[in-house]
Amino acid sequence: MFTVVSSDGTTIAAERHGTTGPVLILVGGTLMTRARHAPLAALLATEFSVVNYDRRGRGDSGDHPVYEVQREIDDLDALIESVGGPVLLFGMSSGAVLALEAVARGSSVSALALYEPPFVVDGTRPPLPADYVDRVEAALARGSATEALTHFLTTGLAMPDEDIARMRNTPVWAAWEAAAPTLPYDGRLMAGTMSGRPLPTDRWSSVSVPVLVGHGGAGDAYMAHAAKELASHGDNYTLHTFPGQTHAVDPQALAPVLTAFFTSRPLDA
């Protein structure tokens, strides 16, 4: 493990896998720590120098009392500066949106891969209510990580109550509760993109690097629709369907496609 210090003084913890090849940074989604991407990092380390980090407020990284999306981009920029840019960047779920936003705001990235940014662009599923972040923050202010997490799962992910009930008795629930204070961060990051309306055409218009947008062939329809719409935003975007995969994509399925994309090989090779 190594650490970098972001522009606001927050310490960001990361691991490096592999010592040869271009640097590839992995960005986790909501509630994820770097442990989630450890298997993927190990698979990619044969061809890349992989940096797998904890986003602020998670795992071994520090936090700051004030949250702004730019602070998370500054975290990425601190990592990029420490390893030397430009880098390759992969983002998962809401981490895909963070990665896309970072490139749009000028982070030193030469190619970008995204898996299922959770936009809601039509009526396939209910949109995120306007008071979503306020309700999560209110639950956290009351000291109820369980309430905040449950609201995220039911409203943010549209997860059925019976699935949530089963998950309460698993080890992952405690880990999620520990990361629950960061739920508003992803809510603010996703602001305006889960409304059931088409994505803004100008928000990421400055992104000119090659972008891979992946989605699971067996996943939720709204995720597929979101990926297809985002991929239509420019000739530098490539859409790829992962057959049989859901939002919980198998690293064994993901790694070969990322490797092919980042090395400019055919994706189906």
Coordinates of C-alpha atoms in Angstrom, one line a residue:
M1 CA 0.0 0.0 0.0
F2 CA 1.0 3.6 -0.6
T3 CA -0.6 6.9 0.1
V4 CA -0.9 10.3 -1.5
V5 CA -2.2 13.6 -0.1
S6 CA -5.0 15.3 -2.0
S7 CA -5.2 19.1 -2.4
D8 CA -7.4 19.5 0.7
G9 CA -5.0 17.5 2.9
T10 CA -7.0 14.2 2.7
T11 CA -4.8 11.1 2.6
I12 CA -5.8 8.6 -0.1
A13 CA -4.7 5.0 0.2
A14 CA -3.9 2.8 -2.8
E15 CA -2.2 -0.4 -3.8
R16 CA -0.1 -1.0 -6.9
H17 CA -0.3 -4.3 -8.8
G18 CA 2.3 -5.1 -11.4
T19 CA 5.4 -3.0 -12.2
T20 CA 5.5 -3.0 -16.0
G21 CA 3.2 -1.6 -18.7
P22 CA 1.1 1.6 -18.7
V23 CA -0.5 2.8 -15.5
L24 CA -4.2 1.9 -15.1
I25 CA -6.2 3.4 -12.2
L26 CA -9.4 1.6 -11.0
V27 CA -12.2 3.7 -9.6
G28 CA -14.8 1.9 -7.5
G29 CA -18.5 2.6 -7.3
T30 CA -20.9 3.4 -4.4
L31 CA -19.8 1.8 -1.1
M32 CA -16.8 0.0 -2.7
T33 CA -13.4 -0.2 -1.2
R34 CA -10.3 -1.3 -3.1
A35 CA -11.0 -4.8 -1.9
R36 CA -13.8 -5.1 -4.5
H37 CA -11.4 -4.5 -7.4
A38 CA -8.5 -6.6 -6.0
P39 CA -9.3 -9.7 -8.2
L40 CA -9.6 -7.5 -11.3
A41 CA -6.3 -5.7 -10.4
A42 CA -4.5 -9.1 -10.1
L43 CA -5.8 -10.1 -13.6
L44 CA -4.8 -6.9 -15.2
A45 CA -1.3 -6.7 -13.6
T46 CA 0.2 -9.0 -16.2
E47 CA 0.1 -6.1 -18.8
F48 CA -0.5 -3.0 -16.7
S49 CA 0.8 -1.3 -13.6
V50 CA -2.5 -1.2 -11.8
V51 CA -3.3 1.4 -9.1
N52 CA -6.3 0.3 -7.0
Y53 CA -7.4 2.9 -4.5
D54 CA -9.9 3.6 -1.7
R55 CA -12.1 6.6 -2.6
R56 CA -12.2 9.2 0.2
G57 CA -14.2 8.1 3.3
R58 CA -13.7 4.4 2.6
G59 CA -11.2 1.8 3.6
D60 CA -7.8 3.2 4.5
S61 CA -8.4 6.6 3.0
G62 CA -9.2 9.7 5.0
D63 CA -12.0 12.2 4.5
H64 CA -12.9 15.9 4.8
P65 CA -15.9 17.4 6.5
V66 CA -16.9 19.2 3.3
Y67 CA -17.7 17.2 0.2
E68 CA -17.5 18.4 -3.4
V69 CA -17.1 16.3 -6.5
Q70 CA -14.0 18.3 -7.4
R71 CA -12.3 17.1 -4.2
E72 CA -12.6 13.5 -5.5
I73 CA -11.2 14.6 -8.9
D74 CA -8.4 16.2 -7.0
D75 CA -7.8 12.8 -5.3
L76 CA -7.4 11.2 -8.7
D77 CA -5.1 13.9 -9.9
A78 CA -2.9 13.4 -6.8
L79 CA -2.7 9.7 -7.7
I80 CA -1.9 10.5 -11.3
E81 CA 0.8 13.0 -10.3
S82 CA 2.4 10.4 -8.0
V83 CA 2.6 7.8 -10.8
G84 CA 3.1 10.0 -13.7
G85 CA 0.4 10.8 -16.3
P86 CA -1.3 10.4 -18.6
V87 CA -2.8 7.2 -17.3
L88 CA -5.5 4.8 -18.3
L89 CA -8.7 4.9 -16.2
F90 CA -11.4 2.4 -15.5
G91 CA -14.6 3.3 -13.5
M92 CA -17.3 1.0 -12.2
S93 CA -20.9 2.1 -11.6
S94 CA -20.9 5.6 -10.0
G95 CA -17.1 5.4 -10.2
A96 CA -17.6 5.4 -14.0
V97 CA -19.3 8.8 -13.7
L98 CA -16.5 10.1 -11.4
A99 CA -13.9 8.9 -14.0
L100 CA -15.9 10.5 -16.9
E101 CA -16.2 13.7 -14.9
A102 CA -12.5 13.8 -14.1
V103 CA -11.6 13.5 -17.8
A104 CA -14.1 16.2 -18.7
R105 CA -12.4 18.5 -16.1
G106 CA -8.9 17.9 -17.5
S107 CA -7.4 15.0 -15.6
S108 CA -4.4 13.5 -17.4
V109 CA -6.0 10.4 -18.9
S110 CA -5.2 8.9 -22.3
A111 CA -8.1 6.4 -22.5
L112 CA -11.2 5.7 -20.4
A113 CA -13.3 2.5 -19.8
L114 CA -16.6 2.6 -18.0
Y115 CA -18.8 -0.2 -16.8
E116 CA -22.6 0.5 -16.3
P117 CA -22.7 4.1 -15.2
P118 CA -26.1 4.0 -13.4
F119 CA -27.9 6.7 -15.3
V120 CA -31.7 6.6 -15.6
V121 CA -32.4 8.1 -19.0
D122 CA -36.0 6.9 -19.6
G123 CA -39.0 5.3 -17.9
T124 CA -37.4 1.8 -17.6
R125 CA -37.2 2.3 -13.9
P126 CA -38.4 5.0 -11.4
P127 CA -36.2 8.1 -11.4
L128 CA -34.3 9.1 -8.3
P129 CA -36.4 11.4 -6.2
A130 CA -35.2 15.0 -5.9
D131 CA -34.9 14.6 -2.1
Y132 CA -32.8 11.4 -2.2
V133 CA -29.6 13.0 -0.9
D134 CA -31.5 15.0 1.7
R135 CA -33.1 11.9 3.1
V136 CA -29.8 9.9 3.2
E137 CA -28.1 12.8 5.0
A138 CA -30.9 13.1 7.5
A139 CA -30.7 9.4 8.3
L140 CA -26.9 9.7 8.8
A141 CA -27.4 12.8 11.0
R142 CA -29.7 10.7 13.2
G143 CA -26.9 8.1 13.5
S144 CA -28.8 5.5 11.4
A145 CA -26.4 4.0 8.8
T146 CA -29.0 1.2 8.4
E147 CA -31.7 3.6 7.4
A148 CA -29.5 5.5 5.0
L149 CA -28.2 2.2 3.5
T150 CA -31.8 0.8 3.2
H151 CA -32.9 4.0 1.4
F152 CA -30.1 3.8 -1.0
L153 CA -30.9 0.1 -1.8
T154 CA -34.6 0.6 -2.2
T155 CA -34.6 4.0 -3.9
G156 CA -31.2 4.3 -5.5
L157 CA -30.9 0.7 -6.7
A158 CA -34.6 -0.2 -6.8
M159 CA -33.7 -3.5 -4.9
P160 CA -36.7 -5.5 -3.7
D161 CA -37.4 -5.6 0.0
E162 CA -36.9 -9.3 0.3
D163 CA -33.4 -9.1 -1.2
I164 CA -32.5 -6.5 1.3
A165 CA -33.8 -8.6 4.1
R166 CA -31.6 -11.5 3.0
M167 CA -28.5 -9.2 2.8
R168 CA -28.9 -7.9 6.3
N169 CA -27.5 -11.3 7.6
T170 CA -24.4 -11.3 5.4
P171 CA -20.9 -10.0 6.1
V172 CA -21.2 -7.5 3.3
W173 CA -23.9 -5.6 5.2
A174 CA -21.6 -4.5 8.0
A175 CA -19.0 -3.4 5.4
W176 CA -21.7 -1.3 3.6
E177 CA -22.9 0.3 6.8
A178 CA -19.3 1.3 7.5
A179 CA -19.1 3.1 4.2
A180 CA -22.7 4.5 4.4
P181 CA -21.5 8.0 5.3
T182 CA -20.2 8.3 1.7
L183 CA -23.6 7.6 0.2
P184 CA -24.3 11.3 -0.2
Y185 CA -21.1 11.7 -2.2
D186 CA -22.3 9.4 -4.9
G187 CA -25.7 11.0 -4.8
R188 CA -24.2 14.4 -5.5
L189 CA -22.0 12.9 -8.2
M190 CA -25.0 11.5 -9.9
A191 CA -27.1 14.7 -9.6
G192 CA -29.4 15.2 -12.5
T193 CA -28.5 12.0 -14.3
M194 CA -31.0 9.6 -12.8
S195 CA -34.1 11.7 -13.5
G196 CA -35.6 9.6 -16.3
R197 CA -34.6 12.2 -18.9
P198 CA -31.9 12.0 -21.6
L199 CA -28.3 12.8 -20.6
P200 CA -27.1 16.4 -21.1
T201 CA -25.3 16.7 -24.4
D202 CA -22.8 19.2 -23.2
R203 CA -21.7 18.0 -19.8
W204 CA -18.9 15.7 -21.1
S205 CA -18.4 17.3 -24.5
S206 CA -14.8 18.0 -23.7
V207 CA -14.0 14.3 -23.4
S208 CA -12.0 13.5 -26.6
V209 CA -10.0 10.4 -25.5
P210 CA -11.2 6.9 -26.5
V211 CA -14.0 5.8 -24.3
L212 CA -15.3 2.2 -23.8
V213 CA -18.8 2.0 -22.4
G214 CA -19.7 -1.5 -21.2
H215 CA -22.9 -3.1 -19.9
G216 CA -24.1 -6.5 -18.9
G217 CA -26.1 -8.5 -21.4
A218 CA -28.1 -10.1 -18.5
G219 CA -28.4 -7.0 -16.4
D220 CA -31.1 -4.3 -15.8
A221 CA -32.5 -2.8 -18.9
Y222 CA -32.1 0.8 -17.6
M223 CA -28.3 0.2 -17.3
A224 CA -28.2 -1.0 -20.9
H225 CA -30.2 2.0 -22.1
A226 CA -27.9 4.3 -20.2
A227 CA -24.8 2.8 -21.7
K228 CA -26.2 3.0 -25.2
E229 CA -27.2 6.6 -24.9
L230 CA -23.8 7.6 -23.4
A231 CA -22.0 5.7 -26.2
S232 CA -24.0 7.7 -28.8
H233 CA -22.4 11.0 -27.7
G234 CA -19.4 10.8 -30.0
D235 CA -17.3 8.8 -32.4
N236 CA -14.7 8.4 -29.7
Y237 CA -17.1 6.2 -27.7
T238 CA -17.3 2.4 -28.2
L239 CA -20.2 0.4 -26.8
H240 CA -19.6 -3.2 -25.6
T241 CA -22.0 -5.8 -24.3
F242 CA -20.7 -8.4 -21.8
P243 CA -22.8 -11.5 -22.5
G244 CA -24.4 -13.1 -19.5
Q245 CA -23.1 -10.4 -17.1
T246 CA -25.0 -8.2 -14.6
H247 CA -24.0 -5.2 -12.6
A248 CA -21.8 -7.5 -10.5
V249 CA -19.6 -8.3 -13.5
D250 CA -17.2 -11.2 -13.2
P251 CA -13.5 -9.9 -13.3
Q252 CA -12.7 -12.9 -15.5
A253 CA -15.1 -11.5 -18.1
L254 CA -14.1 -7.9 -17.6
A255 CA -10.3 -8.1 -17.6
P256 CA -9.8 -9.4 -21.2
V257 CA -12.0 -6.7 -22.7
L258 CA -10.3 -4.0 -20.7
T259 CA -6.9 -5.3 -21.8
A260 CA -7.9 -5.4 -25.5
F261 CA -9.4 -1.9 -25.4
F262 CA -6.4 -0.4 -23.6
T263 CA -3.9 -2.1 -25.9
S264 CA -5.9 -1.3 -29.0
R265 CA -6.6 -4.9 -29.8
P266 CA -10.0 -6.1 -31.1
L267 CA -12.5 -6.4 -28.2
D268 CA -13.7 -9.9 -29.2
A269 CA -10.2 -11.3 -29.6

